[in-house]
mmCIF file of C-alpha atoms in Angstrom:
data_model
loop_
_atom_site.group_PDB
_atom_site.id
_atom_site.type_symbol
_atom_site.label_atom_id
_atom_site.label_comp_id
_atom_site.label_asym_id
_atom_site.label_seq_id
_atom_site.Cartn_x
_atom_site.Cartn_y
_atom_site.Cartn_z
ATOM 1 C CA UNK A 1 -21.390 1.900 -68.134
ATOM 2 C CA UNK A 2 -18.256 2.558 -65.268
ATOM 3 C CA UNK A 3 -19.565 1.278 -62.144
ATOM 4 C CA UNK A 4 -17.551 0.827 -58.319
ATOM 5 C CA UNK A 5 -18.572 -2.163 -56.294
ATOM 6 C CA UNK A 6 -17.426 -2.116 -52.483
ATOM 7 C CA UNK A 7 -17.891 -4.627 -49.749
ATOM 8 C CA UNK A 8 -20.824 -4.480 -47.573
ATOM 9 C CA UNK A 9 -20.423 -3.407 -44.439
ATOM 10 C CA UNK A 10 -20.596 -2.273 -41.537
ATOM 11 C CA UNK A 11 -17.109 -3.668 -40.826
ATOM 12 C CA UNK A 12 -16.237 -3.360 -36.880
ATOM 13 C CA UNK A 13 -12.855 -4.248 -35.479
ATOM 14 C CA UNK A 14 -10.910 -3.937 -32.681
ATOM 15 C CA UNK A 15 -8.038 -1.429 -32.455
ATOM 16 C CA UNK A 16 -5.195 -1.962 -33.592
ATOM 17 C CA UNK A 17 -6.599 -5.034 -36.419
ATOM 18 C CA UNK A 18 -5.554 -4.405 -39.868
ATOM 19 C CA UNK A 19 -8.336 -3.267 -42.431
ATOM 20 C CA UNK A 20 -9.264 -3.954 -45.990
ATOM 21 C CA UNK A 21 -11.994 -2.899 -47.417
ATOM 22 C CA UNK A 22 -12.488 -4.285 -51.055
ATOM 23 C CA UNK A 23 -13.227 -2.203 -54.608
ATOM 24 C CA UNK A 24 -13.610 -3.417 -57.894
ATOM 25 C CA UNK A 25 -14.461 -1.407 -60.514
ATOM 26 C CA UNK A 26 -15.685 -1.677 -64.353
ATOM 27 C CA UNK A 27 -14.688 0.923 -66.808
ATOM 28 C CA UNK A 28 -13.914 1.382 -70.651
ATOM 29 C CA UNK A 29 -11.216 3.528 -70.234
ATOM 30 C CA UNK A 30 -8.208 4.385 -67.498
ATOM 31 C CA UNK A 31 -9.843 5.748 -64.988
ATOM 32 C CA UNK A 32 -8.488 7.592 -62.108
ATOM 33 C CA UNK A 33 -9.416 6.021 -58.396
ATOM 34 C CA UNK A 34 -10.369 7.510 -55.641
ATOM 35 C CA UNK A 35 -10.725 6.699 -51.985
ATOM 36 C CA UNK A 36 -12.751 9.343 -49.628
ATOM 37 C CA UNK A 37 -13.984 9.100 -46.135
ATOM 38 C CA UNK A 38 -16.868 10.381 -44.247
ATOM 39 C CA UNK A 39 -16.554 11.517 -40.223
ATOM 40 C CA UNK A 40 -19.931 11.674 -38.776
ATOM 41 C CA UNK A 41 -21.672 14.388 -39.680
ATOM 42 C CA UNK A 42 -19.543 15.845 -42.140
ATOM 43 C CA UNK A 43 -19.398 15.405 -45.625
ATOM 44 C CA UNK A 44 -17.000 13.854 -47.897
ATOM 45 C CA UNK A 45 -13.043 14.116 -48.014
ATOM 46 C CA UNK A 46 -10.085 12.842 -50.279
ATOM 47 C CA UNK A 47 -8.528 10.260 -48.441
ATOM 48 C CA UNK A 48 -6.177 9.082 -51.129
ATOM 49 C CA UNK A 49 -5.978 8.578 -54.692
ATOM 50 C CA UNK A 50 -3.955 6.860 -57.690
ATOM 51 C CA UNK A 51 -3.913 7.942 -61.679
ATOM 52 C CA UNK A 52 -2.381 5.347 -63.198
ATOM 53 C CA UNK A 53 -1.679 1.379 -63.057
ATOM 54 C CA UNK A 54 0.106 0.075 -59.921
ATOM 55 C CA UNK A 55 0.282 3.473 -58.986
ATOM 56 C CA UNK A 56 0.191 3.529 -54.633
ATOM 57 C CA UNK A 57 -2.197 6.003 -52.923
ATOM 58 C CA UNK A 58 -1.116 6.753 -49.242
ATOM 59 C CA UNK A 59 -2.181 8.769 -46.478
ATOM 60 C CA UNK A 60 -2.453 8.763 -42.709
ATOM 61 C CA UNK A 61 -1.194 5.111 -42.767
ATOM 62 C CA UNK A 62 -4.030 3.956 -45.457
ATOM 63 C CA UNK A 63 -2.689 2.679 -48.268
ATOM 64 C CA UNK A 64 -4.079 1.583 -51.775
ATOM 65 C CA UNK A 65 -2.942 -0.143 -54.719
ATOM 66 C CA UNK A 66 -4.249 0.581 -58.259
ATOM 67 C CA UNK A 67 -4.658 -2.635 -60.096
ATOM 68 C CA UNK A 68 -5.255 -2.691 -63.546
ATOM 69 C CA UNK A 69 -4.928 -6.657 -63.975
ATOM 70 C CA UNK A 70 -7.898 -7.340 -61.176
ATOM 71 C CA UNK A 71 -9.551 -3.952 -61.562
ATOM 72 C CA UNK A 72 -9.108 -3.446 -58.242
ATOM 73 C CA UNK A 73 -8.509 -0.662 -55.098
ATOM 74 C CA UNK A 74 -8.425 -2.034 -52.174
ATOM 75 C CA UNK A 75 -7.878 0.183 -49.027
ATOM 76 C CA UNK A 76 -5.814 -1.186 -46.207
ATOM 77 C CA UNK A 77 -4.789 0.054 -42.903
ATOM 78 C CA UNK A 78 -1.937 -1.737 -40.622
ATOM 79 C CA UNK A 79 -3.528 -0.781 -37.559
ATOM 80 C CA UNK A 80 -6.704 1.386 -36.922
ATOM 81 C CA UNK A 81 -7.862 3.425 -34.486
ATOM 82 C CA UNK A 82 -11.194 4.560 -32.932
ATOM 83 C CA UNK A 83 -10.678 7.795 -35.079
ATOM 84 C CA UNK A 84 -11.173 5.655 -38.241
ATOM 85 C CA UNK A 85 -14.740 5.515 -37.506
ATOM 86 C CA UNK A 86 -16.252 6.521 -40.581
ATOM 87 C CA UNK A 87 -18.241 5.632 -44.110
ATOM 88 C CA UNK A 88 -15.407 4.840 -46.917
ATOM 89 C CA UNK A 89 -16.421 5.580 -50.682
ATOM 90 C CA UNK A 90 -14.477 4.129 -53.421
ATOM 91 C CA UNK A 91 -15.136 5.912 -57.054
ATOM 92 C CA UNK A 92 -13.527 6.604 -60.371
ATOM 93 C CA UNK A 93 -13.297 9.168 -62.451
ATOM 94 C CA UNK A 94 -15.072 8.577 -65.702
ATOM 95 C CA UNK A 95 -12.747 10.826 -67.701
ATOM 96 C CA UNK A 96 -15.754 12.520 -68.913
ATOM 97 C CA UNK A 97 -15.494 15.925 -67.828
ATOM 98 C CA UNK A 98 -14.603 15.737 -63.881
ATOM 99 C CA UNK A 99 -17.833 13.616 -62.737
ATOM 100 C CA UNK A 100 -17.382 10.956 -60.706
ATOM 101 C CA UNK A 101 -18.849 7.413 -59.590
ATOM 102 C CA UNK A 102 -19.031 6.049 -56.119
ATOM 103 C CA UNK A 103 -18.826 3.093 -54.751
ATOM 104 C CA UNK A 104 -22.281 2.665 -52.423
ATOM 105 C CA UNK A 105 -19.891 3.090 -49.452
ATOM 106 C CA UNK A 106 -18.261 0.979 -46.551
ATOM 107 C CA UNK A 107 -19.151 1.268 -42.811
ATOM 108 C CA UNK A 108 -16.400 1.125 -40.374
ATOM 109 C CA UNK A 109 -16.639 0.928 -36.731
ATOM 110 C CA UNK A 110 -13.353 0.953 -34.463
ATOM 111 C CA UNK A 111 -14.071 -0.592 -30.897
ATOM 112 C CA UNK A 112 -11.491 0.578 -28.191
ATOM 113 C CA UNK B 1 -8.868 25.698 -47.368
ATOM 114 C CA UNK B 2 -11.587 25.349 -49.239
ATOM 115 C CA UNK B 3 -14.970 25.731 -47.969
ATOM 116 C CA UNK B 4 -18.321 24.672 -49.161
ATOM 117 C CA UNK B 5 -20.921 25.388 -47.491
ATOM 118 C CA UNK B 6 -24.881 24.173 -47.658
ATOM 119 C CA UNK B 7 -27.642 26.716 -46.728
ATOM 120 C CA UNK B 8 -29.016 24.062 -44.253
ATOM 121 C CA UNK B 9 -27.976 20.886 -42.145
ATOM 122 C CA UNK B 10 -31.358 19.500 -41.411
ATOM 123 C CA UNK B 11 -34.612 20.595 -43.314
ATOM 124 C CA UNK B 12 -38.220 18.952 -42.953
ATOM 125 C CA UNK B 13 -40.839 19.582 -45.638
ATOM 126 C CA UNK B 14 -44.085 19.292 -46.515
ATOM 127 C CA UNK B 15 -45.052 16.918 -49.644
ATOM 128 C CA UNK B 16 -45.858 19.279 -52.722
ATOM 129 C CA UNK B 17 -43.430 21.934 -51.101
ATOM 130 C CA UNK B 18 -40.738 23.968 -53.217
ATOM 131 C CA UNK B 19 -37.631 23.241 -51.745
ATOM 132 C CA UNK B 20 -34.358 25.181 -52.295
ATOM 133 C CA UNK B 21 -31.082 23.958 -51.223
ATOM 134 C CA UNK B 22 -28.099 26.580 -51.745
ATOM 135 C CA UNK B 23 -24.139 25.621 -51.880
ATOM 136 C CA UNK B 24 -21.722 27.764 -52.307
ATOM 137 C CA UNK B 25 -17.937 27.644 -52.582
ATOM 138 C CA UNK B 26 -15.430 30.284 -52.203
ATOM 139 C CA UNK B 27 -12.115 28.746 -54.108
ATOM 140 C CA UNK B 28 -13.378 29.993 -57.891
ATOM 141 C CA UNK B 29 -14.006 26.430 -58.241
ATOM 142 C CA UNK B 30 -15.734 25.803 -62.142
ATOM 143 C CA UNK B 31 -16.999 22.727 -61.770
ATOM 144 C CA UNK B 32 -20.055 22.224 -58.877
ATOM 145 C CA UNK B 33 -22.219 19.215 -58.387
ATOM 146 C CA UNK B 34 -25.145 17.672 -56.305
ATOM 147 C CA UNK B 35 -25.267 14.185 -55.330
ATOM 148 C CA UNK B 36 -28.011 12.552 -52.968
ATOM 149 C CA UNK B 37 -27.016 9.848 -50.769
ATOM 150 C CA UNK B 38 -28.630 6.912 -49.653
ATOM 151 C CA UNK B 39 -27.778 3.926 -47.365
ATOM 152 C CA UNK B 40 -26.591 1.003 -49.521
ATOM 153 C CA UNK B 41 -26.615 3.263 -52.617
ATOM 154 C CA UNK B 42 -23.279 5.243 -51.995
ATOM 155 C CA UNK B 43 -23.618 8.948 -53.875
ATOM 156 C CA UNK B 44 -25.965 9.216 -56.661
ATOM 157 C CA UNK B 45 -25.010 12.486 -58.787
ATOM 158 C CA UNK B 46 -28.360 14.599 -59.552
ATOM 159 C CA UNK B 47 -26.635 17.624 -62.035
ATOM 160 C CA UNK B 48 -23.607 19.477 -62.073
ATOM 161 C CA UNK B 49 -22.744 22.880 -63.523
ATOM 162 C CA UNK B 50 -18.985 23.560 -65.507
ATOM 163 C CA UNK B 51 -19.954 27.069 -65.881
ATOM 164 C CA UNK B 52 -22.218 29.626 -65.055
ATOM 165 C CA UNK B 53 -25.752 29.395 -66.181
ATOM 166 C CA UNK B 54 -24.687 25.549 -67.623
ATOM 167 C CA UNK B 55 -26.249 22.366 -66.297
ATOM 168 C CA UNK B 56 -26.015 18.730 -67.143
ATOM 169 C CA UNK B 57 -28.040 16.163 -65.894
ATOM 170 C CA UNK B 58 -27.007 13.522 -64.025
ATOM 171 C CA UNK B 59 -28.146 9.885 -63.186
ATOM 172 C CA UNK B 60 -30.883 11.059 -61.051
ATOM 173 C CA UNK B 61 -32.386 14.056 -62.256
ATOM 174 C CA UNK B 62 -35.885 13.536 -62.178
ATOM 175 C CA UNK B 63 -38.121 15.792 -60.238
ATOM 176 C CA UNK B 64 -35.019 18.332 -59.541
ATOM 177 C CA UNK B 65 -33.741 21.298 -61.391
ATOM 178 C CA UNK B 66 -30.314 23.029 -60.779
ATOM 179 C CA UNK B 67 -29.421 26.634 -61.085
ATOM 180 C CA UNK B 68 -25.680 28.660 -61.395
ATOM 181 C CA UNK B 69 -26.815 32.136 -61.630
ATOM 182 C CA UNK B 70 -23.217 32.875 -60.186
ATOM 183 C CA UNK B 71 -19.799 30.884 -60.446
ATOM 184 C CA UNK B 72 -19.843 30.700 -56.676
ATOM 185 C CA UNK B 73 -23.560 29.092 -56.394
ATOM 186 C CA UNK B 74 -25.236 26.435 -57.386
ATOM 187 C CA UNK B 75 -28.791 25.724 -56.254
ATOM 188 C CA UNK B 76 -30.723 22.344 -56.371
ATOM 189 C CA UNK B 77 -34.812 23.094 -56.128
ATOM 190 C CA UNK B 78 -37.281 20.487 -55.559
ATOM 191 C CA UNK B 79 -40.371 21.615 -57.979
ATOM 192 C CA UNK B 80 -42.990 19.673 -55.799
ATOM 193 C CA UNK B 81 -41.516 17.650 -52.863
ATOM 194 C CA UNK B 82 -42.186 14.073 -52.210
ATOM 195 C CA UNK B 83 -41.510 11.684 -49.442
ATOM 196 C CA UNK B 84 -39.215 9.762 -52.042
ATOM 197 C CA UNK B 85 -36.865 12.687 -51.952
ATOM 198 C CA UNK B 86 -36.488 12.192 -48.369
ATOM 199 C CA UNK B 87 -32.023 11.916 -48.344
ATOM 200 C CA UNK B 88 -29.181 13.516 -47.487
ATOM 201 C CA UNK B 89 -28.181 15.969 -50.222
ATOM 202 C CA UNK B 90 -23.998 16.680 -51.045
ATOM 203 C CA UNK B 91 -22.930 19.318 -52.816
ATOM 204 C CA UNK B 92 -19.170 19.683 -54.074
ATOM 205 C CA UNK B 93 -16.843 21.722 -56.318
ATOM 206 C CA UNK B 94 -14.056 20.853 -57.942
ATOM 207 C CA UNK B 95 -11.346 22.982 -60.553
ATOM 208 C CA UNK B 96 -11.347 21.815 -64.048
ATOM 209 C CA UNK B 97 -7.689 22.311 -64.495
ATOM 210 C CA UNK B 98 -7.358 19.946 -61.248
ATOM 211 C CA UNK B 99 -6.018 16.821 -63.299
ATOM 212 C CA UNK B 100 -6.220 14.454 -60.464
ATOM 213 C CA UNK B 101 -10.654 15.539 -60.375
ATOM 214 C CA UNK B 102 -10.805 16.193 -56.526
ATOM 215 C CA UNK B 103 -13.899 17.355 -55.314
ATOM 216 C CA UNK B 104 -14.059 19.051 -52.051
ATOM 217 C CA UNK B 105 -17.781 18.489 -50.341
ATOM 218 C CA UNK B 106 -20.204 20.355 -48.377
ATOM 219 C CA UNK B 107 -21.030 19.057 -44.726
ATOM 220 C CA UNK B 108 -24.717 18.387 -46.363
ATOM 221 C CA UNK B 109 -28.055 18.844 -45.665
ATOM 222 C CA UNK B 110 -30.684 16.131 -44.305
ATOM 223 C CA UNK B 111 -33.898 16.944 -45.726
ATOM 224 C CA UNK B 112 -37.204 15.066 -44.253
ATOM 225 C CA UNK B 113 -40.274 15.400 -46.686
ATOM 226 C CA UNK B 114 -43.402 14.692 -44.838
#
C-alpha cells in the first residue's frame, strides 16, 4: 500500500542553519503531498502542500519540491528560528476519498 | 477560521472503562476523522465519517467504535479501555469538495489508561 517515510529525528540546530528534513513516499497513483507542523501542545496544521509533479509548496520561508522522479518531498528552510520548534509530518493523499497517510513525524529543535 | 475542538485535553482512565472522546467542528465540514498518535509512529487513522451516521474503518480500528449522530460531531468510544490505548488522540475535518484534501485538526486529547 501508499506509505511516507521521514527522517528520524529529533533534528536540533542552531539559528539561523538551513533545514531539510527528508520524505519519500510509495504510492500507485499521483498523490497529492502534504507538509504539516505541530507547535507544542497544539494539534496539527497545513504548512504547505503540492498537487502535481515539480509542483513548489511555499510558506513562511519553507519550501518543498514535489518530485515525481525520486518520489520525494523534502522540506527546507534557509534559515530557522527558535519559533520553528515543532514535530513536522509529511503525508499523501491516497486519492481514495480525502484520507490521508503520515509520515511518523520529524522532531525539530531550534537553539538560540 | 475553522475550529475543532476535542471535549478534553488530558483524560486518565481506568482499564475496562468506557471512554468517550467528542470533536466537533463548526465549518459544515463532511468529512471528520480520528487518528491516534504515537512517538515514532507519526498519525495512525482509527475511522472517519463522510456523512452523517457513515463510518469507515481505518488502519487501527480495533477495540474503538465511532459515531456521527450529527454532521458537526463525531465521537470515538473506547468499549473497554486498556493500557495499550494509552495515546494522544487527533481529531480533524476536512470538506469533500476541498480538492487540495486539507484537514484542519483538533488541539487533541492525551488520554492515560491505568
Amino acid at each position: 500500500g501508499d506509505s511516507v517515510t521521514q527522517m528520524e529525528g529529533p533534528v536540533t540546530l542552531s539559528e539561523e542553519a538551513f533545514l531539510t528534513i527528508n520524505c519519500t513516499y510509495t504510492a500507485t497513483g499521483y498523490p497529492s503531498l502534504f507538509w504539516y507542523v505541530q507547535y507544542p501542545g497544539e494539534g496539527l496544521q497545513l504548512l504547505l502542500k503540492a498537487t502535481k509533479a515539480d509542483d513548489k509548496g511555499s510558506n513562511k520561508g519553507f519550501e518543498a519540491t514535489y518530485r515525481k522522479e525520486t518520489t520525494s518531498f523534502h522540506l527546507e528552510k534557509g534559515s530557522v528560528q527558535v519559533s520553528d520548534s515543532a514535530v513536522y509530518f509529511c503525508a499523501l493523499d491516497d486519492n481514495q476519498g480525502g484520507k490521508l497517510i503520515f509520515g511518523q513525524g520529524t522532531e525539530l529543535s531550534v537553539k538560540p | 477560521d475553522v475550529k475543532v475542538t476535542q471535549s478534553s485535553r488530558y483524560l486518565v482512565k481506568r482499564t475496562g472503562e468506557k471512554v468517550f472522546l467528542e470533536c466537533v467542528q463548526d465549518m459544515d465540514h463532511e468529512n471528520m476523522f480520528w487518528y491516534r498518535q504515537d512517538p515514532g509512529l507519526g498519525l495512525r487513522l482509527i475511522y472517519f465519517s463522510y456523512d452523517v451516521k457513515m463510518k469507515e474503518k481505518g488502519d487501527i480500528p480495533e477495540g474503538y467504535s465511532v459515531s456521527r449522530e450529527k454532521k458537526e460531531r463525531f465521537s470515538l468510544i473506547l468499549e473497554s479501555a486498556s493500557t495499550n490505548q494509552t495515546s494522544m488522540y487527533l481529531c480533524a475535518s476536512s470538506l469533500i469538495a476541498d480538492s487540495y484534501n486539507e484537514q484542519f485538526f483538533g488541539p487533541g486529547t492525551r488520554l492515560t489508561v491505568l
